[in-house]
Amino acid sequence: MLHRALLAVVLAFAGVAQPAVPDTVPGRMLTAWLEVFNGGDRDALRRFDETNWPSGVKFLDQDVTFRKVTGGFDLRKIEESTPARITALVQERDSDQFGRLVLDVDAAQKISAIAIRAIPRPAEFPLPHLSETELRSAAERDAQQAAAADRFAGAVLVAKDGRTVFARAYGLSDREHSVPNTLETRFRIGSMNKMFTAVATMQLVQAGKIKLDDTVGAYLKDYPNADVASKVTIRELLSHTGGTGDIFGPEFATHRLELRTVQDYIALYGKRAPLFEPGTKNQYSNYGFVLLGAIVEKVSGQSYYDYVRDHVYRPAGMTSTGSEPESAAVPNRSVGYTRDDGPWKPNADTLPYRGSPAGGGYSTVGDLLRFATALQGNRLLDAAHVAMLTTVPPDSKNPNYAYGFGSYDKNGTRCYGHSGGAPGMNGDLEICGNGYVVVVLANEDPPAAGRVSDYITNRLPER
């Protein structure tokens, strides 16, 4: 089965010299499959599958979508070759992402399986660190090419020590009325709201009003599930190790316009038991951040929305960020566009009533730079609590996630931040140790913004 879990980033790697492929049945099949897959012709791919990979026909729709997402693959290295299997390193043509491709053949000399797994970029294929001047040109070229190929509509901002290095908007905010995106366009940011929830929670920790190792029940006295109330800690909610599960699925689809407050989410999902023993593993949990929002409300005496407005947005100078209901007239809020195999269409029938502590609010690239600057300048939290929020603890169940912030190595530079994505929305904020901040927001499906952000962040100057 062809695996579709490759993470996307941006821009084709041009001019790659193709390695020699062994003249074996798997080698010939690999060459032929890459050619037809990269060609992007659905009928040609179906004919190939019918002749060479009969069990792959059922994945045809997925393969066509996968081809659109990746742009195809360049063969970079043959790792292993036997009469029945070939293993190769490939790179997405529309990104920096590498994958390991394994192709097996059976006794009838037909393909029995193709699997592609995303892997970290091998050290033998380093990406260049650009000068600031080179980075500015490369960022503009990459985003413009993505926009021209209808893979990106949104805004990009790169800053160094608070100074804007590059800022530009692309594509349309409203396709029906031909309204262009600008640097002031408010984009829906999905799970990037989690950063604001995490900061709000840590502010109350810093103030001594919340303890990280207290349980949910210490604050939500009438929480309906006893195991969640007595076992899941604040620390586990922040690190996605509480087993509190998701909010999306059939129940959300049925009730999405009824979920108007944090308490509405608890009424719908609060009776569920933990999915696993809290603290034993990492599993991304949108509902866990809804619970953090409820705890912020209980401890502060304010609604979640009022608290983050007063204690996060205003101190940071964020005047264009919020989670107003979708029914409200919000100036400069873009229309989100989604598509499967057809044309772009508005994402209105997928949106919640309003953003929540788990995600779904809106912001601008400028406001997110202000947020990053306030965080770095200790205007939202003191230095010790910023470090706690953004540094992965030694006993973490996820080496790339701290407390409401991702934290990882980007081509040798430590960065922290958060991405967000859902139909018709995608965004990413990267706050990097070399003084650079990268913000990319899009009003299109993932990985529109993520690809542009990764392309830039992977090539930042070393200092």
GROMACS .gro file of C-alpha atoms in nm:
model
  463
    1MET     CA    1   0.000   0.000   0.000
    2LEU     CA    2   0.127   0.347  -0.090
    3HIS     CA    3   0.158   0.548   0.229
    4ARG     CA    4   0.032   0.910   0.212
    5ALA     CA    5   0.185   1.047   0.533
    6LEU     CA    6   0.463   1.254   0.377
    7LEU     CA    7   0.482   1.595   0.540
    8ALA     CA    8   0.482   1.878   0.289
    9VAL     CA    9   0.715   2.179   0.264
   10VAL     CA   10   0.799   2.379  -0.060
   11LEU     CA   11   0.967   2.414  -0.400
   12ALA     CA   12   1.100   2.156  -0.639
   13PHE     CA   13   1.463   2.052  -0.622
   14ALA     CA   14   1.566   2.134  -0.978
   15GLY     CA   15   1.844   1.978  -1.177
   16VAL     CA   16   1.891   1.667  -0.963
   17ALA     CA   17   2.117   1.405  -1.115
   18GLN     CA   18   1.935   1.073  -1.112
   19PRO     CA   19   2.126   0.782  -0.957
   20ALA     CA   20   2.171   0.463  -1.156
   21VAL     CA   21   1.890   0.215  -1.099
   22PRO     CA   22   1.978  -0.158  -1.091
   23ASP     CA   23   1.856  -0.355  -1.392
   24THR     CA   24   1.632  -0.581  -1.185
   25VAL     CA   25   1.257  -0.636  -1.192
   26PRO     CA   26   1.208  -0.408  -0.887
   27GLY     CA   27   1.444  -0.151  -1.040
   28ARG     CA   28   1.260  -0.143  -1.371
   29MET     CA   29   0.926  -0.123  -1.190
   30LEU     CA   30   1.053   0.167  -0.979
   31THR     CA   31   1.165   0.361  -1.287
   32ALA     CA   32   0.837   0.296  -1.465
   33TRP     CA   33   0.623   0.384  -1.163
   34LEU     CA   34   0.806   0.711  -1.099
   35GLU     CA   35   0.764   0.810  -1.462
   36VAL     CA   36   0.390   0.751  -1.471
   37PHE     CA   37   0.329   0.889  -1.120
   38ASN     CA   38   0.526   1.204  -1.194
   39GLY     CA   39   0.338   1.246  -1.522
   40GLY     CA   40   0.020   1.312  -1.327
   41ASP     CA   41  -0.210   1.149  -1.583
   42ARG     CA   42  -0.487   0.961  -1.403
   43ASP     CA   43  -0.563   0.725  -1.692
   44ALA     CA   44  -0.196   0.643  -1.744
   45LEU     CA   45  -0.158   0.566  -1.372
   46ARG     CA   46  -0.467   0.345  -1.379
   47ARG     CA   47  -0.335   0.151  -1.681
   48PHE     CA   48   0.002   0.105  -1.509
   49ASP     CA   49  -0.166  -0.029  -1.197
   50GLU     CA   50  -0.388  -0.266  -1.392
   51THR     CA   51  -0.086  -0.411  -1.570
   52ASN     CA   52   0.185  -0.400  -1.303
   53TRP     CA   53   0.021  -0.346  -0.963
   54PRO     CA   54  -0.333  -0.486  -0.963
   55SER     CA   55  -0.376  -0.438  -0.588
   56GLY     CA   56  -0.284  -0.072  -0.628
   57VAL     CA   57  -0.588   0.016  -0.841
   58LYS     CA   58  -0.799   0.069  -0.530
   59PHE     CA   59  -0.562   0.348  -0.425
   60LEU     CA   60  -0.593   0.538  -0.753
   61ASP     CA   61  -0.786   0.835  -0.612
   62GLN     CA   62  -0.542   0.866  -0.323
   63ASP     CA   63  -0.246   0.844  -0.558
   64VAL     CA   64  -0.380   1.120  -0.781
   65THR     CA   65  -0.427   1.345  -0.477
   66PHE     CA   66  -0.084   1.247  -0.345
   67ARG     CA   67   0.070   1.347  -0.678
   68LYS     CA   68  -0.094   1.690  -0.655
   69VAL     CA   69   0.027   1.741  -0.298
   70THR     CA   70   0.386   1.637  -0.363
   71GLY     CA   71   0.436   1.741  -0.724
   72GLY     CA   72   0.588   1.398  -0.783
   73PHE     CA   73   0.925   1.262  -0.669
   74ASP     CA   74   1.287   1.287  -0.770
   75LEU     CA   75   1.496   0.977  -0.712
   76ARG     CA   76   1.794   1.071  -0.498
   77LYS     CA   77   1.959   0.745  -0.392
   78ILE     CA   78   1.926   0.367  -0.415
   79GLU     CA   79   1.977   0.229  -0.065
   80GLU     CA   80   1.920  -0.144  -0.120
   81SER     CA   81   1.847  -0.375  -0.410
   82THR     CA   82   1.750  -0.744  -0.413
   83PRO     CA   83   1.568  -0.958  -0.670
   84ALA     CA   84   1.240  -0.896  -0.486
   85ARG     CA   85   1.278  -0.548  -0.337
   86ILE     CA   86   1.428  -0.208  -0.397
   87THR     CA   87   1.464   0.067  -0.136
   88ALA     CA   88   1.529   0.423  -0.247
   89LEU     CA   89   1.543   0.777  -0.113
   90VAL     CA   90   1.313   1.017  -0.294
   91GLN     CA   91   1.240   1.388  -0.256
   92GLU     CA   92   0.914   1.567  -0.322
   93ARG     CA   93   0.941   1.788  -0.629
   94ASP     CA   94   0.735   2.062  -0.461
   95SER     CA   95   0.920   2.055  -0.129
   96ASP     CA   96   1.236   1.978   0.064
   97GLN     CA   97   1.076   1.666   0.215
   98PHE     CA   98   1.253   1.332   0.179
   99GLY     CA   99   1.091   0.991   0.189
  100ARG     CA  100   1.204   0.630   0.191
  101LEU     CA  101   1.035   0.433  -0.087
  102VAL     CA  102   1.018   0.055  -0.067
  103LEU     CA  103   0.888  -0.139  -0.368
  104ASP     CA  104   0.829  -0.516  -0.350
  105VAL     CA  105   0.755  -0.759  -0.631
  106ASP     CA  106   0.596  -1.102  -0.607
  107ALA     CA  107   0.670  -1.436  -0.774
  108ALA     CA  108   0.466  -1.331  -1.078
  109GLN     CA  109   0.694  -1.027  -1.116
  110LYS     CA  110   0.414  -0.788  -1.034
  111ILE     CA  111   0.435  -0.511  -0.776
  112SER     CA  112   0.298  -0.639  -0.446
  113ALA     CA  113   0.351  -0.319  -0.243
  114ILE     CA  114   0.481   0.036  -0.261
  115ALA     CA  115   0.534   0.221   0.065
  116ILE     CA  116   0.671   0.572   0.109
  117ARG     CA  117   0.751   0.701   0.457
  118ALA     CA  118   0.856   1.054   0.539
  119ILE     CA  119   1.205   1.076   0.690
  120PRO     CA  120   1.425   1.359   0.817
  121ARG     CA  121   1.645   1.503   0.547
  122PRO     CA  122   1.961   1.287   0.531
  123ALA     CA  123   2.283   1.464   0.624
  124GLU     CA  124   2.434   1.375   0.288
  125PHE     CA  125   2.182   1.609   0.121
  126PRO     CA  126   2.230   1.936   0.312
  127LEU     CA  127   2.031   2.249   0.239
  128PRO     CA  128   2.221   2.577   0.202
  129HIS     CA  129   2.206   2.857   0.459
  130LEU     CA  130   2.146   3.175   0.260
  131SER     CA  131   2.256   3.527   0.329
  132GLU     CA  132   1.975   3.765   0.421
  133THR     CA  133   1.981   3.917   0.073
  134GLU     CA  134   1.971   3.572  -0.086
  135LEU     CA  135   1.694   3.465   0.152
  136ARG     CA  136   1.479   3.763   0.059
  137SER     CA  137   1.507   3.680  -0.311
  138ALA     CA  138   1.457   3.308  -0.257
  139ALA     CA  139   1.149   3.361  -0.039
  140GLU     CA  140   0.990   3.591  -0.296
  141ARG     CA  141   1.066   3.354  -0.581
  142ASP     CA  142   0.937   3.049  -0.396
  143ALA     CA  143   0.612   3.209  -0.280
  144GLN     CA  144   0.549   3.363  -0.623
  145GLN     CA  145   0.601   3.027  -0.795
  146ALA     CA  146   0.366   2.857  -0.550
  147ALA     CA  147   0.103   3.127  -0.605
  148ALA     CA  148   0.140   3.107  -0.983
  149ALA     CA  149   0.090   2.729  -0.965
  150ASP     CA  150  -0.229   2.786  -0.755
  151ARG     CA  151  -0.067   2.617  -0.455
  152PHE     CA  152  -0.056   2.925  -0.232
  153ALA     CA  153  -0.270   3.226  -0.154
  154GLY     CA  154  -0.183   3.417   0.160
  155ALA     CA  155   0.079   3.637   0.324
  156VAL     CA  156   0.446   3.591   0.418
  157LEU     CA  157   0.651   3.786   0.670
  158VAL     CA  158   1.014   3.731   0.769
  159ALA     CA  159   1.175   3.944   1.041
  160LYS     CA  160   1.515   3.956   1.210
  161ASP     CA  161   1.536   4.098   1.563
  162GLY     CA  162   1.204   4.275   1.503
  163ARG     CA  163   1.314   4.424   1.170
  164THR     CA  164   1.110   4.318   0.867
  165VAL     CA  165   1.325   4.140   0.610
  166PHE     CA  166   1.050   4.035   0.371
  167ALA     CA  167   0.674   4.086   0.366
  168ARG     CA  168   0.433   4.023   0.080
  169ALA     CA  169   0.082   3.896   0.012
  170TYR     CA  170  -0.033   3.673  -0.273
  171GLY     CA  171  -0.356   3.562  -0.432
  172LEU     CA  172  -0.713   3.646  -0.346
  173SER     CA  173  -0.885   3.691  -0.012
  174ASP     CA  174  -1.225   3.662  -0.181
  175ARG     CA  175  -1.227   3.492  -0.521
  176GLU     CA  176  -1.590   3.573  -0.596
  177HIS     CA  177  -1.530   3.946  -0.563
  178SER     CA  178  -1.162   3.950  -0.672
  179VAL     CA  179  -1.042   4.096  -0.341
  180PRO     CA  180  -0.664   4.052  -0.308
  181ASN     CA  181  -0.487   3.930   0.003
  182THR     CA  182  -0.283   4.198   0.179
  183LEU     CA  183  -0.054   4.208   0.480
  184GLU     CA  184  -0.358   4.325   0.680
  185THR     CA  185  -0.576   4.031   0.575
  186ARG     CA  186  -0.705   3.830   0.869
  187PHE     CA  187  -0.657   3.460   0.806
  188ARG     CA  188  -0.806   3.176   1.007
  189ILE     CA  189  -0.518   3.015   1.193
  190GLY     CA  190  -0.651   2.678   1.311
  191SER     CA  191  -0.446   2.523   1.591
  192MET     CA  192  -0.218   2.825   1.622
  193ASN     CA  193  -0.473   2.939   1.885
  194LYS     CA  194  -0.315   2.677   2.112
  195MET     CA  195  -0.018   2.909   2.164
  196PHE     CA  196  -0.245   3.174   2.312
  197THR     CA  197  -0.414   2.917   2.535
  198ALA     CA  198  -0.075   2.788   2.650
  199VAL     CA  199   0.047   3.141   2.731
  200ALA     CA  200  -0.276   3.215   2.920
  201THR     CA  201  -0.236   2.896   3.123
  202MET     CA  202   0.130   2.964   3.198
  203GLN     CA  203   0.051   3.322   3.305
  204LEU     CA  204  -0.177   3.177   3.571
  205VAL     CA  205   0.094   2.928   3.666
  206GLN     CA  206   0.341   3.214   3.700
  207ALA     CA  207   0.090   3.399   3.918
  208GLY     CA  208   0.058   3.095   4.148
  209LYS     CA  209  -0.307   3.040   4.058
  210ILE     CA  210  -0.253   2.713   3.868
  211LYS     CA  211  -0.012   2.429   3.944
  212LEU     CA  212   0.111   2.223   3.653
  213ASP     CA  213   0.077   1.894   3.841
  214ASP     CA  214  -0.273   1.960   3.971
  215THR     CA  215  -0.548   1.758   3.805
  216VAL     CA  216  -0.840   1.882   3.600
  217GLY     CA  217  -1.069   1.816   3.893
  218ALA     CA  218  -0.878   2.057   4.115
  219TYR     CA  219  -1.024   2.339   3.906
  220LEU     CA  220  -1.331   2.191   3.736
  221LYS     CA  221  -1.499   2.048   4.046
  222ASP     CA  222  -1.803   1.910   3.865
  223TYR     CA  223  -1.623   1.763   3.565
  224PRO     CA  224  -1.841   1.473   3.444
  225ASN     CA  225  -1.574   1.201   3.400
  226ALA     CA  226  -1.407   1.093   3.724
  227ASP     CA  227  -1.094   0.949   3.560
  228VAL     CA  228  -1.019   1.267   3.365
  229ALA     CA  229  -1.094   1.478   3.672
  230SER     CA  230  -0.873   1.277   3.908
  231LYS     CA  231  -0.588   1.164   3.681
  232VAL     CA  232  -0.522   1.414   3.401
  233THR     CA  233  -0.293   1.702   3.499
  234ILE     CA  234  -0.250   2.051   3.358
  235ARG     CA  235   0.100   1.954   3.245
  236GLU     CA  236  -0.044   1.658   3.053
  237LEU     CA  237  -0.305   1.876   2.883
  238LEU     CA  238  -0.033   2.118   2.769
  239SER     CA  239   0.187   1.836   2.637
  240HIS     CA  240  -0.090   1.627   2.475
  241THR     CA  241  -0.024   1.334   2.707
  242GLY     CA  242  -0.355   1.328   2.894
  243GLY     CA  243  -0.543   1.099   2.657
  244THR     CA  244  -0.830   1.346   2.630
  245GLY     CA  245  -0.894   1.291   2.260
  246ASP     CA  246  -1.017   1.503   1.973
  247ILE     CA  247  -1.322   1.718   1.910
  248PHE     CA  248  -1.353   1.650   1.538
  249GLY     CA  249  -1.559   1.370   1.387
  250PRO     CA  250  -1.928   1.286   1.342
  251GLU     CA  251  -2.034   1.452   1.668
  252PHE     CA  252  -1.865   1.776   1.575
  253ALA     CA  253  -2.016   1.770   1.225
  254THR     CA  254  -2.362   1.727   1.376
  255HIS     CA  255  -2.327   1.990   1.648
  256ARG     CA  256  -2.061   2.234   1.516
  257LEU     CA  257  -2.293   2.538   1.511
  258GLU     CA  258  -2.422   2.456   1.860
  259LEU     CA  259  -2.074   2.459   2.014
  260ARG     CA  260  -2.063   2.826   2.114
  261THR     CA  261  -1.887   2.821   2.452
  262VAL     CA  262  -1.621   2.615   2.625
  263GLN     CA  263  -1.895   2.464   2.839
  264ASP     CA  264  -2.081   2.348   2.527
  265TYR     CA  265  -1.777   2.137   2.433
  266ILE     CA  266  -1.761   1.986   2.782
  267ALA     CA  267  -2.132   1.905   2.770
  268LEU     CA  268  -2.078   1.714   2.445
  269TYR     CA  269  -1.745   1.542   2.516
  270GLY     CA  270  -1.700   1.555   2.893
  271LYS     CA  271  -1.826   1.208   2.978
  272ARG     CA  272  -1.551   1.037   2.778
  273ALA     CA  273  -1.284   0.845   2.967
  274PRO     CA  274  -0.914   0.892   2.883
  275LEU     CA  275  -0.802   0.704   2.573
  276PHE     CA  276  -0.498   0.572   2.762
  277GLU     CA  277  -0.343   0.600   3.105
  278PRO     CA  278  -0.261   0.972   3.137
  279GLY     CA  279   0.107   1.053   3.108
  280THR     CA  280   0.207   0.732   2.933
  281LYS     CA  281   0.209   0.845   2.569
  282ASN     CA  282   0.166   1.145   2.343
  283GLN     CA  283  -0.145   1.187   2.130
  284TYR     CA  284  -0.248   1.525   1.992
  285SER     CA  285  -0.562   1.638   2.172
  286ASN     CA  286  -0.774   1.932   2.065
  287TYR     CA  287  -1.014   1.860   2.350
  288GLY     CA  288  -0.730   1.887   2.600
  289PHE     CA  289  -0.683   2.251   2.501
  290VAL     CA  290  -1.056   2.314   2.530
  291LEU     CA  291  -1.020   2.193   2.890
  292LEU     CA  292  -0.732   2.434   2.943
  293GLY     CA  293  -0.961   2.711   2.821
  294ALA     CA  294  -1.224   2.602   3.075
  295ILE     CA  295  -0.963   2.610   3.352
  296VAL     CA  296  -0.848   2.957   3.247
  297GLU     CA  297  -1.210   3.068   3.272
  298LYS     CA  298  -1.260   2.912   3.615
  299VAL     CA  299  -0.938   3.051   3.765
  300SER     CA  300  -0.952   3.399   3.610
  301GLY     CA  301  -1.324   3.462   3.640
  302GLN     CA  302  -1.330   3.580   3.276
  303SER     CA  303  -1.449   3.411   2.962
  304TYR     CA  304  -1.163   3.253   2.768
  305TYR     CA  305  -1.208   3.509   2.490
  306ASP     CA  306  -1.197   3.806   2.726
  307TYR     CA  307  -0.894   3.668   2.909
  308VAL     CA  308  -0.678   3.622   2.599
  309ARG     CA  309  -0.791   3.961   2.469
  310ASP     CA  310  -0.688   4.136   2.791
  311HIS     CA  311  -0.378   3.934   2.883
  312VAL     CA  312  -0.232   3.816   2.550
  313TYR     CA  313  -0.352   4.025   2.256
  314ARG     CA  314  -0.352   4.371   2.416
  315PRO     CA  315  -0.013   4.345   2.593
  316ALA     CA  316   0.139   4.220   2.268
  317GLY     CA  317  -0.023   4.495   2.060
  318MET     CA  318  -0.230   4.247   1.857
  319THR     CA  319  -0.523   4.450   1.726
  320SER     CA  320  -0.637   4.220   1.444
  321THR     CA  321  -0.656   3.885   1.624
  322GLY     CA  322  -0.960   3.721   1.776
  323SER     CA  323  -1.216   3.443   1.762
  324GLU     CA  324  -1.536   3.627   1.679
  325PRO     CA  325  -1.823   3.408   1.552
  326GLU     CA  326  -1.829   3.327   1.183
  327SER     CA  327  -2.162   3.510   1.163
  328ALA     CA  328  -1.997   3.835   1.276
  329ALA     CA  329  -1.878   4.087   1.019
  330VAL     CA  330  -1.502   4.092   1.076
  331PRO     CA  331  -1.321   4.344   0.852
  332ASN     CA  332  -1.051   4.196   0.628
  333ARG     CA  333  -1.130   3.835   0.727
  334SER     CA  334  -1.052   3.622   0.423
  335VAL     CA  335  -1.271   3.355   0.271
  336GLY     CA  336  -1.115   3.012   0.315
  337TYR     CA  337  -1.100   2.791   0.006
  338THR     CA  338  -1.084   2.413  -0.006
  339ARG     CA  339  -1.087   2.154  -0.280
  340ASP     CA  340  -1.052   1.783  -0.338
  341ASP     CA  341  -1.010   1.702  -0.705
  342GLY     CA  342  -1.239   1.982  -0.821
  343PRO     CA  343  -1.231   2.362  -0.820
  344TRP     CA  344  -1.174   2.575  -0.513
  345LYS     CA  345  -1.488   2.631  -0.305
  346PRO     CA  346  -1.554   2.825   0.020
  347ASN     CA  347  -1.504   2.627   0.341
  348ALA     CA  348  -1.805   2.778   0.521
  349ASP     CA  349  -1.981   2.444   0.576
  350THR     CA  350  -1.682   2.307   0.770
  351LEU     CA  351  -1.626   2.598   1.010
  352PRO     CA  352  -1.715   2.598   1.380
  353TYR     CA  353  -1.946   2.863   1.525
  354ARG     CA  354  -1.632   3.042   1.645
  355GLY     CA  355  -1.272   2.966   1.731
  356SER     CA  356  -1.199   2.782   2.054
  357PRO     CA  357  -0.904   2.743   2.293
  358ALA     CA  358  -0.795   2.457   2.066
  359GLY     CA  359  -0.799   2.658   1.745
  360GLY     CA  360  -1.000   2.830   1.478
  361GLY     CA  361  -0.941   3.199   1.549
  362TYR     CA  362  -0.795   3.450   1.305
  363SER     CA  363  -0.491   3.676   1.289
  364THR     CA  364  -0.254   3.859   1.057
  365VAL     CA  365   0.113   3.805   0.983
  366GLY     CA  366   0.188   4.135   1.155
  367ASP     CA  367   0.000   4.043   1.472
  368LEU     CA  368   0.175   3.709   1.494
  369LEU     CA  369   0.511   3.886   1.466
  370ARG     CA  370   0.397   4.111   1.751
  371PHE     CA  371   0.306   3.803   1.953
  372ALA     CA  372   0.650   3.652   1.889
  373THR     CA  373   0.822   3.978   1.982
  374ALA     CA  374   0.622   4.010   2.305
  375LEU     CA  375   0.704   3.652   2.398
  376GLN     CA  376   1.074   3.699   2.328
  377GLY     CA  377   1.075   4.029   2.518
  378ASN     CA  378   0.914   3.872   2.828
  379ARG     CA  379   0.612   4.102   2.804
  380LEU     CA  380   0.368   3.810   2.835
  381LEU     CA  381   0.568   3.586   3.070
  382ASP     CA  382   0.898   3.606   3.253
  383ALA     CA  383   1.200   3.440   3.095
  384ALA     CA  384   1.178   3.126   3.309
  385HIS     CA  385   0.817   3.059   3.214
  386VAL     CA  386   0.878   3.133   2.844
  387ALA     CA  387   1.158   2.876   2.855
  388MET     CA  388   0.932   2.627   3.030
  389LEU     CA  389   0.659   2.677   2.770
  390THR     CA  390   0.887   2.639   2.466
  391THR     CA  391   1.154   2.388   2.573
  392VAL     CA  392   1.091   2.015   2.545
  393PRO     CA  393   1.141   1.860   2.890
  394PRO     CA  394   1.383   1.564   2.921
  395ASP     CA  395   1.104   1.315   2.996
  396SER     CA  396   0.881   1.428   2.708
  397LYS     CA  397   0.683   1.166   2.516
  398ASN     CA  398   0.731   1.381   2.203
  399PRO     CA  399   1.080   1.514   2.130
  400ASN     CA  400   0.938   1.799   1.923
  401TYR     CA  401   0.661   1.935   2.147
  402ALA     CA  402   0.685   2.133   2.469
  403TYR     CA  403   0.378   2.295   2.631
  404GLY     CA  404   0.151   2.428   2.357
  405PHE     CA  405   0.451   2.502   2.134
  406GLY     CA  406   0.640   2.282   1.893
  407SER     CA  407   1.017   2.295   1.947
  408TYR     CA  408   1.254   2.147   1.693
  409ASP     CA  409   1.570   2.175   1.487
  410LYS     CA  410   1.532   2.346   1.149
  411ASN     CA  411   1.850   2.276   0.953
  412GLY     CA  412   2.066   2.334   1.258
  413THR     CA  413   1.865   2.619   1.410
  414ARG     CA  414   1.636   2.570   1.709
  415CYS     CA  415   1.290   2.713   1.647
  416TYR     CA  416   0.963   2.703   1.835
  417GLY     CA  417   0.609   2.793   1.736
  418HIS     CA  418   0.295   2.624   1.608
  419SER     CA  419   0.117   2.548   1.285
  420GLY     CA  420  -0.251   2.522   1.214
  421GLY     CA  421  -0.450   2.363   0.939
  422ALA     CA  422  -0.800   2.260   0.838
  423PRO     CA  423  -1.000   2.279   0.513
  424GLY     CA  424  -0.943   2.625   0.367
  425MET     CA  425  -0.689   2.742   0.625
  426ASN     CA  426  -0.320   2.690   0.698
  427GLY     CA  427  -0.062   2.883   0.895
  428ASP     CA  428   0.275   2.857   1.064
  429LEU     CA  429   0.478   3.067   1.309
  430GLU     CA  430   0.847   2.991   1.363
  431ILE     CA  431   1.044   3.180   1.632
  432CYS     CA  432   1.408   3.089   1.582
  433GLY     CA  433   1.717   3.112   1.798
  434ASN     CA  434   1.913   3.309   1.540
  435GLY     CA  435   1.677   3.607   1.579
  436TYR     CA  436   1.454   3.530   1.283
  437VAL     CA  437   1.076   3.500   1.294
  438VAL     CA  438   0.887   3.348   1.001
  439VAL     CA  439   0.510   3.385   0.968
  440VAL     CA  440   0.309   3.242   0.679
  441LEU     CA  441  -0.071   3.237   0.661
  442ALA     CA  442  -0.291   3.103   0.383
  443ASN     CA  443  -0.661   3.086   0.303
  444GLU     CA  444  -0.619   2.752   0.128
  445ASP     CA  445  -0.589   2.389   0.237
  446PRO     CA  446  -0.274   2.259   0.404
  447PRO     CA  447   0.010   2.242   0.318
  448ALA     CA  448  -0.009   2.578   0.137
  449ALA     CA  449   0.146   2.787   0.415
  450GLY     CA  450   0.356   2.509   0.569
  451ARG     CA  451   0.549   2.452   0.249
  452VAL     CA  452   0.641   2.818   0.212
  453SER     CA  453   0.733   2.846   0.580
  454ASP     CA  454   0.953   2.538   0.575
  455TYR     CA  455   1.129   2.647   0.257
  456ILE     CA  456   1.224   2.977   0.421
  457THR     CA  457   1.304   2.844   0.768
  458ASN     CA  458   1.524   2.567   0.630
  459ARG     CA  459   1.742   2.829   0.456
  460LEU     CA  460   1.774   3.096   0.725
  461PRO     CA  461   2.119   3.248   0.775
  462GLU     CA  462   2.309   3.064   1.046
  463ARG     CA  463   2.354   3.390   1.240
   0.00000   0.00000   0.00000
